[in-house]
Short mmCIF file of N, CA and C in Angstrom, two decimals:
data_model
loop_
_atom_site.label_atom_id
_atom_site.label_comp_id
_atom_site.label_asym_id
_atom_site.label_seq_id
_atom_site.Cartn_x
_atom_site.Cartn_y
_atom_site.Cartn_z
N UNK A 28 45.67 204.43 -70.05
CA UNK A 28 44.43 203.70 -69.99
C UNK A 28 44.76 202.21 -69.93
N UNK A 29 44.10 201.48 -69.08
CA UNK A 29 44.31 200.05 -69.02
C UNK A 29 43.25 199.35 -69.85
N UNK A 30 43.68 198.36 -70.59
CA UNK A 30 42.76 197.61 -71.43
C UNK A 30 42.02 196.60 -70.58
N UNK A 31 40.68 196.49 -70.76
CA UNK A 31 39.94 195.50 -69.99
C UNK A 31 40.42 194.10 -70.31
N UNK A 32 40.15 193.15 -69.39
CA UNK A 32 40.63 191.79 -69.61
C UNK A 32 40.06 191.17 -70.87
N UNK A 33 38.80 191.39 -71.16
CA UNK A 33 38.18 190.89 -72.38
C UNK A 33 37.64 192.06 -73.18
N UNK A 34 38.53 192.76 -73.89
CA UNK A 34 38.07 193.92 -74.66
C UNK A 34 37.26 193.47 -75.87
N UNK A 35 36.61 194.41 -76.51
CA UNK A 35 35.93 194.14 -77.77
C UNK A 35 36.96 194.20 -78.90
N UNK A 36 36.66 193.50 -79.97
CA UNK A 36 37.46 193.55 -81.19
C UNK A 36 36.61 194.23 -82.26
N UNK A 37 37.16 195.27 -82.87
CA UNK A 37 36.46 195.99 -83.95
C UNK A 37 37.24 195.76 -85.23
N UNK A 38 36.54 195.25 -86.26
CA UNK A 38 37.18 194.99 -87.54
C UNK A 38 36.72 196.01 -88.58
N UNK A 39 37.69 196.58 -89.29
CA UNK A 39 37.42 197.54 -90.37
C UNK A 39 38.16 197.04 -91.59
N UNK A 40 37.42 196.81 -92.68
CA UNK A 40 38.10 196.35 -93.89
C UNK A 40 37.77 197.19 -95.11
N UNK A 41 36.86 198.11 -94.96
CA UNK A 41 36.55 199.02 -96.08
C UNK A 41 37.12 200.40 -95.75
N UNK A 42 38.03 200.84 -96.58
CA UNK A 42 38.71 202.11 -96.31
C UNK A 42 38.14 203.24 -97.15
N UNK A 43 38.30 204.45 -96.65
CA UNK A 43 38.02 205.67 -97.40
C UNK A 43 36.61 205.69 -97.98
N UNK A 44 35.62 205.37 -97.18
CA UNK A 44 34.25 205.40 -97.68
C UNK A 44 33.60 206.73 -97.31
N UNK A 45 33.26 207.48 -98.32
CA UNK A 45 32.55 208.72 -98.11
C UNK A 45 33.30 209.76 -97.30
N UNK A 46 34.55 210.01 -97.61
CA UNK A 46 35.34 210.95 -96.83
C UNK A 46 34.71 212.34 -96.77
N UNK A 47 34.15 212.78 -97.87
CA UNK A 47 33.54 214.11 -97.87
C UNK A 47 32.28 214.09 -97.00
N UNK A 48 31.47 213.04 -97.15
CA UNK A 48 30.22 212.96 -96.40
C UNK A 48 30.45 212.74 -94.91
N UNK A 49 31.52 212.08 -94.54
CA UNK A 49 31.75 211.75 -93.13
C UNK A 49 32.88 212.57 -92.52
N UNK A 50 33.15 213.72 -93.08
CA UNK A 50 34.32 214.48 -92.64
C UNK A 50 34.27 214.90 -91.18
N UNK A 51 33.10 214.87 -90.55
CA UNK A 51 33.03 215.28 -89.15
C UNK A 51 32.95 214.10 -88.18
N UNK A 52 32.64 212.91 -88.67
CA UNK A 52 32.56 211.74 -87.80
C UNK A 52 32.76 210.48 -88.63
N UNK A 53 34.00 210.19 -88.99
CA UNK A 53 34.30 208.99 -89.76
C UNK A 53 34.33 207.77 -88.84
N UNK A 54 34.52 206.60 -89.42
CA UNK A 54 34.47 205.35 -88.64
C UNK A 54 35.53 205.32 -87.54
N UNK A 55 36.72 205.85 -87.79
CA UNK A 55 37.76 205.84 -86.76
C UNK A 55 37.44 206.81 -85.62
N UNK A 56 36.75 207.89 -85.92
CA UNK A 56 36.31 208.81 -84.86
C UNK A 56 35.38 208.06 -83.91
N UNK A 57 34.46 207.31 -84.47
CA UNK A 57 33.52 206.54 -83.66
C UNK A 57 34.24 205.46 -82.86
N UNK A 58 35.20 204.78 -83.49
CA UNK A 58 35.94 203.72 -82.80
C UNK A 58 36.80 204.32 -81.68
N UNK A 59 37.38 205.48 -81.91
CA UNK A 59 38.16 206.14 -80.84
C UNK A 59 37.26 206.43 -79.64
N UNK A 60 36.04 206.86 -79.89
CA UNK A 60 35.11 207.14 -78.80
C UNK A 60 34.71 205.85 -78.08
N UNK A 61 34.49 204.77 -78.83
CA UNK A 61 34.20 203.48 -78.21
C UNK A 61 35.38 203.02 -77.34
N UNK A 62 36.59 203.23 -77.83
CA UNK A 62 37.79 202.88 -77.06
C UNK A 62 37.80 203.63 -75.73
N UNK A 63 37.48 204.92 -75.79
CA UNK A 63 37.46 205.73 -74.58
C UNK A 63 36.36 205.27 -73.62
N UNK A 64 35.18 205.02 -74.14
CA UNK A 64 34.04 204.68 -73.29
C UNK A 64 34.13 203.27 -72.70
N UNK A 65 34.79 202.36 -73.40
CA UNK A 65 34.86 200.99 -72.92
C UNK A 65 36.11 200.70 -72.11
N UNK A 66 37.03 201.65 -72.07
CA UNK A 66 38.27 201.43 -71.33
C UNK A 66 39.32 200.70 -72.13
N UNK A 67 39.10 200.55 -73.42
CA UNK A 67 40.10 199.92 -74.29
C UNK A 67 39.48 198.87 -75.19
N UNK A 68 39.99 198.79 -76.40
CA UNK A 68 39.54 197.77 -77.33
C UNK A 68 40.67 197.41 -78.28
N UNK A 69 40.43 196.43 -79.11
CA UNK A 69 41.37 196.05 -80.16
C UNK A 69 40.75 196.42 -81.50
N UNK A 70 41.54 196.99 -82.38
CA UNK A 70 41.12 197.37 -83.71
C UNK A 70 41.88 196.52 -84.71
N UNK A 71 41.17 195.86 -85.60
CA UNK A 71 41.81 195.06 -86.66
C UNK A 71 41.52 195.72 -87.99
N UNK A 72 42.58 196.08 -88.71
CA UNK A 72 42.46 196.69 -90.03
C UNK A 72 42.75 195.63 -91.07
N UNK A 73 41.82 195.49 -92.01
CA UNK A 73 41.98 194.49 -93.07
C UNK A 73 41.70 195.14 -94.41
N UNK A 74 42.00 194.43 -95.48
CA UNK A 74 41.77 194.99 -96.82
C UNK A 74 42.53 196.29 -96.99
N UNK A 75 41.92 197.23 -97.71
CA UNK A 75 42.58 198.52 -97.94
C UNK A 75 42.71 199.35 -96.66
N UNK A 76 41.95 199.00 -95.62
CA UNK A 76 42.04 199.74 -94.36
C UNK A 76 43.40 199.58 -93.69
N UNK A 77 44.21 198.59 -94.10
CA UNK A 77 45.55 198.48 -93.50
C UNK A 77 46.38 199.72 -93.79
N UNK A 78 46.05 200.45 -94.85
CA UNK A 78 46.81 201.66 -95.18
C UNK A 78 46.67 202.72 -94.09
N UNK A 79 45.63 202.62 -93.26
CA UNK A 79 45.46 203.56 -92.14
C UNK A 79 46.62 203.47 -91.15
N UNK A 80 47.30 202.33 -91.11
CA UNK A 80 48.37 202.12 -90.14
C UNK A 80 49.76 202.17 -90.78
N UNK A 81 49.82 202.64 -92.01
CA UNK A 81 51.10 202.73 -92.73
C UNK A 81 51.45 204.20 -92.92
N UNK A 82 52.62 204.60 -92.44
CA UNK A 82 53.06 205.99 -92.56
C UNK A 82 53.16 206.38 -94.03
N UNK A 83 52.65 207.55 -94.33
CA UNK A 83 52.71 208.10 -95.69
C UNK A 83 53.06 209.58 -95.57
N UNK A 84 54.34 209.92 -95.60
CA UNK A 84 54.77 211.29 -95.33
C UNK A 84 54.16 212.34 -96.26
N UNK A 85 53.80 211.97 -97.45
CA UNK A 85 53.29 212.94 -98.41
C UNK A 85 51.77 213.01 -98.42
N UNK A 86 51.11 212.28 -97.54
CA UNK A 86 49.65 212.23 -97.53
C UNK A 86 49.07 213.52 -96.96
N UNK A 87 48.13 214.08 -97.67
CA UNK A 87 47.40 215.26 -97.19
C UNK A 87 45.91 214.97 -97.35
N UNK A 88 45.16 214.96 -96.25
CA UNK A 88 43.74 214.63 -96.34
C UNK A 88 42.93 215.78 -96.95
N UNK A 89 42.95 215.85 -98.28
CA UNK A 89 42.19 216.88 -98.98
C UNK A 89 41.79 216.35 -100.36
N UNK A 90 40.81 217.01 -100.94
CA UNK A 90 40.37 216.65 -102.28
C UNK A 90 39.96 217.93 -103.00
N UNK A 91 40.25 217.96 -104.27
CA UNK A 91 39.89 219.14 -105.07
C UNK A 91 38.63 218.81 -105.86
N UNK A 92 37.61 219.64 -105.70
CA UNK A 92 36.34 219.51 -106.42
C UNK A 92 36.13 220.79 -107.22
N UNK A 93 36.35 220.71 -108.53
CA UNK A 93 36.27 221.92 -109.34
C UNK A 93 37.36 222.88 -108.93
N UNK A 94 36.97 224.09 -108.56
CA UNK A 94 37.95 225.08 -108.14
C UNK A 94 38.11 225.14 -106.62
N UNK A 95 37.42 224.25 -105.92
CA UNK A 95 37.46 224.28 -104.45
C UNK A 95 38.25 223.10 -103.89
N UNK A 96 39.04 223.36 -102.88
CA UNK A 96 39.78 222.30 -102.19
C UNK A 96 39.16 222.10 -100.82
N UNK A 97 38.75 220.86 -100.54
CA UNK A 97 38.25 220.50 -99.21
C UNK A 97 39.42 219.96 -98.41
N UNK A 98 39.79 220.65 -97.34
CA UNK A 98 40.92 220.20 -96.53
C UNK A 98 40.49 219.88 -95.10
N UNK A 99 39.22 219.57 -94.92
CA UNK A 99 38.70 219.21 -93.60
C UNK A 99 38.36 217.72 -93.52
N UNK A 100 38.95 216.93 -94.39
CA UNK A 100 38.67 215.50 -94.43
C UNK A 100 39.34 214.78 -93.27
N UNK A 101 38.82 213.61 -92.90
CA UNK A 101 39.45 212.83 -91.83
C UNK A 101 40.88 212.42 -92.21
N UNK A 102 41.72 212.31 -91.23
CA UNK A 102 43.09 211.82 -91.43
C UNK A 102 43.20 210.49 -90.69
N UNK A 103 42.97 209.37 -91.38
CA UNK A 103 42.95 208.08 -90.69
C UNK A 103 44.27 207.73 -90.01
N UNK A 104 45.39 208.13 -90.57
CA UNK A 104 46.67 207.81 -89.93
C UNK A 104 46.81 208.55 -88.61
N UNK A 105 46.39 209.80 -88.57
CA UNK A 105 46.44 210.54 -87.32
C UNK A 105 45.51 209.89 -86.29
N UNK A 106 44.34 209.43 -86.73
CA UNK A 106 43.40 208.76 -85.82
C UNK A 106 44.01 207.48 -85.25
N UNK A 107 44.67 206.70 -86.10
CA UNK A 107 45.29 205.45 -85.62
C UNK A 107 46.43 205.77 -84.66
N UNK A 108 47.24 206.79 -84.97
CA UNK A 108 48.32 207.19 -84.04
C UNK A 108 47.74 207.58 -82.68
N UNK A 109 46.66 208.33 -82.70
CA UNK A 109 46.02 208.75 -81.46
C UNK A 109 45.50 207.55 -80.69
N UNK A 110 44.88 206.60 -81.40
CA UNK A 110 44.38 205.40 -80.73
C UNK A 110 45.52 204.62 -80.09
N UNK A 111 46.63 204.49 -80.78
CA UNK A 111 47.78 203.80 -80.20
C UNK A 111 48.27 204.53 -78.96
N UNK A 112 48.33 205.86 -79.04
CA UNK A 112 48.74 206.66 -77.87
C UNK A 112 47.78 206.50 -76.70
N UNK A 113 46.51 206.28 -77.00
CA UNK A 113 45.48 206.13 -75.97
C UNK A 113 45.37 204.71 -75.44
N UNK A 114 46.22 203.82 -75.93
CA UNK A 114 46.26 202.47 -75.39
C UNK A 114 45.49 201.41 -76.16
N UNK A 115 44.91 201.76 -77.29
CA UNK A 115 44.22 200.75 -78.09
C UNK A 115 45.24 199.83 -78.73
N UNK A 116 44.86 198.58 -78.92
CA UNK A 116 45.69 197.63 -79.65
C UNK A 116 45.23 197.65 -81.10
N UNK A 117 46.16 197.86 -82.02
CA UNK A 117 45.83 197.94 -83.44
C UNK A 117 46.53 196.81 -84.17
N UNK A 118 45.73 196.03 -84.90
CA UNK A 118 46.24 194.90 -85.68
C UNK A 118 46.06 195.21 -87.17
N UNK A 119 46.97 194.70 -87.99
CA UNK A 119 46.78 194.67 -89.44
C UNK A 119 47.04 193.24 -89.91
N UNK A 120 46.29 192.83 -90.93
CA UNK A 120 46.51 191.49 -91.46
C UNK A 120 47.70 191.52 -92.40
N UNK A 121 48.63 190.62 -92.14
CA UNK A 121 49.90 190.56 -92.87
C UNK A 121 49.70 190.43 -94.39
N UNK A 122 48.80 189.59 -94.83
CA UNK A 122 48.58 189.40 -96.27
C UNK A 122 48.11 190.68 -96.94
N UNK A 123 47.22 191.42 -96.27
CA UNK A 123 46.73 192.68 -96.84
C UNK A 123 47.84 193.72 -96.85
N UNK A 124 48.68 193.71 -95.86
CA UNK A 124 49.82 194.62 -95.81
C UNK A 124 50.78 194.33 -96.97
N UNK A 125 51.03 193.07 -97.25
CA UNK A 125 51.92 192.70 -98.35
C UNK A 125 51.34 193.11 -99.70
N UNK A 126 50.01 193.10 -99.82
CA UNK A 126 49.37 193.48 -101.08
C UNK A 126 49.63 194.94 -101.46
N UNK A 127 49.85 195.80 -100.48
CA UNK A 127 50.05 197.21 -100.82
C UNK A 127 51.50 197.55 -101.11
N UNK A 128 52.39 196.59 -100.97
CA UNK A 128 53.78 196.82 -101.36
C UNK A 128 54.77 196.12 -100.47
N UNK A 129 55.92 195.79 -101.02
CA UNK A 129 56.93 195.03 -100.27
C UNK A 129 57.53 195.80 -99.10
N UNK A 130 57.49 197.13 -99.13
CA UNK A 130 58.09 197.92 -98.06
C UNK A 130 57.05 198.43 -97.06
N UNK A 131 55.79 198.06 -97.24
CA UNK A 131 54.73 198.57 -96.36
C UNK A 131 54.97 198.18 -94.90
N UNK A 132 55.44 196.97 -94.67
CA UNK A 132 55.65 196.51 -93.29
C UNK A 132 56.69 197.38 -92.57
N UNK A 133 57.66 197.89 -93.30
CA UNK A 133 58.69 198.73 -92.68
C UNK A 133 58.16 200.13 -92.35
N UNK A 134 56.98 200.47 -92.88
CA UNK A 134 56.40 201.79 -92.63
C UNK A 134 55.20 201.74 -91.68
N UNK A 135 55.00 200.59 -91.03
CA UNK A 135 53.90 200.50 -90.08
C UNK A 135 54.09 201.51 -88.95
N UNK A 136 52.99 202.10 -88.51
CA UNK A 136 53.07 203.02 -87.38
C UNK A 136 53.58 202.27 -86.16
N UNK A 137 54.47 202.85 -85.38
CA UNK A 137 55.01 202.17 -84.20
C UNK A 137 53.89 201.73 -83.25
N UNK A 138 53.98 200.48 -82.82
CA UNK A 138 52.99 199.92 -81.91
C UNK A 138 51.93 199.07 -82.60
N UNK A 139 51.87 199.15 -83.93
CA UNK A 139 50.91 198.34 -84.68
C UNK A 139 51.39 196.90 -84.71
N UNK A 140 50.46 195.97 -84.53
CA UNK A 140 50.79 194.54 -84.54
C UNK A 140 50.30 193.91 -85.83
N UNK A 141 50.97 192.84 -86.25
CA UNK A 141 50.54 192.12 -87.46
C UNK A 141 49.97 190.76 -87.06
N UNK A 142 49.03 190.30 -87.89
CA UNK A 142 48.39 189.00 -87.67
C UNK A 142 48.31 188.25 -89.00
N UNK A 143 48.49 186.97 -88.92
CA UNK A 143 48.32 186.12 -90.10
C UNK A 143 46.84 186.05 -90.45
N UNK A 144 46.49 185.78 -91.71
CA UNK A 144 45.08 185.64 -92.07
C UNK A 144 44.40 184.57 -91.20
N UNK A 145 43.27 184.91 -90.63
CA UNK A 145 42.52 183.98 -89.79
C UNK A 145 42.96 183.92 -88.35
N UNK A 146 44.11 184.50 -88.03
CA UNK A 146 44.63 184.44 -86.66
C UNK A 146 43.69 185.10 -85.66
N UNK A 147 43.16 186.26 -86.00
CA UNK A 147 42.26 186.94 -85.07
C UNK A 147 40.93 186.21 -84.94
N UNK A 148 40.47 185.60 -86.02
CA UNK A 148 39.22 184.84 -85.94
C UNK A 148 39.35 183.69 -84.94
N UNK A 149 40.53 183.10 -84.86
CA UNK A 149 40.75 182.02 -83.90
C UNK A 149 40.72 182.53 -82.46
N UNK A 150 40.90 183.84 -82.27
CA UNK A 150 40.90 184.44 -80.94
C UNK A 150 39.55 185.07 -80.56
N UNK A 151 38.57 185.02 -81.44
CA UNK A 151 37.31 185.70 -81.17
C UNK A 151 36.72 185.32 -79.82
N UNK A 152 36.87 184.07 -79.41
CA UNK A 152 36.30 183.63 -78.13
C UNK A 152 36.88 184.40 -76.95
N UNK A 153 38.08 184.97 -77.12
CA UNK A 153 38.70 185.69 -76.01
C UNK A 153 38.25 187.15 -75.91
N UNK A 154 37.48 187.61 -76.88
CA UNK A 154 36.97 188.99 -76.86
C UNK A 154 35.55 189.00 -76.30
N UNK A 155 35.21 190.08 -75.63
CA UNK A 155 33.86 190.21 -75.08
C UNK A 155 32.83 190.35 -76.19
N UNK A 156 33.22 191.01 -77.28
CA UNK A 156 32.35 191.22 -78.43
C UNK A 156 33.23 191.36 -79.66
N UNK A 157 32.67 191.08 -80.83
CA UNK A 157 33.35 191.29 -82.09
C UNK A 157 32.42 192.12 -82.95
N UNK A 158 32.92 193.30 -83.37
CA UNK A 158 32.11 194.22 -84.17
C UNK A 158 32.75 194.41 -85.53
N UNK A 159 31.91 194.46 -86.56
CA UNK A 159 32.36 194.74 -87.92
C UNK A 159 31.84 196.14 -88.29
N UNK A 160 32.75 197.04 -88.62
CA UNK A 160 32.33 198.41 -88.96
C UNK A 160 32.86 198.81 -90.31
#
């Protein structure tokens, strides 16, 4: 997929909101569809959402409620990997990445880019639209 000359920028900074309630259409599912329909976009992960782009080998998207285990929850890392494979540009803010641990940068999913705080805001004029989700 080729990225349009002036793609949209989508910012996500709130992670893991309502995983049980949104198990069939979480925010990354919607963003993946926007990426497909628009011919490409840029995704910026900030705050705790940067963890979506950090490999976690022991992560299993499930939760235990009483005696029942829900294992149909969204897997944000798989969604980000798919977006990268589909040609989306994925950014994480460096400061937020550092907040989750000193080795987090070494575990970034391949193809993920880092940005200094405020760097993407300085580029907003180059995007066709800027969306906060």
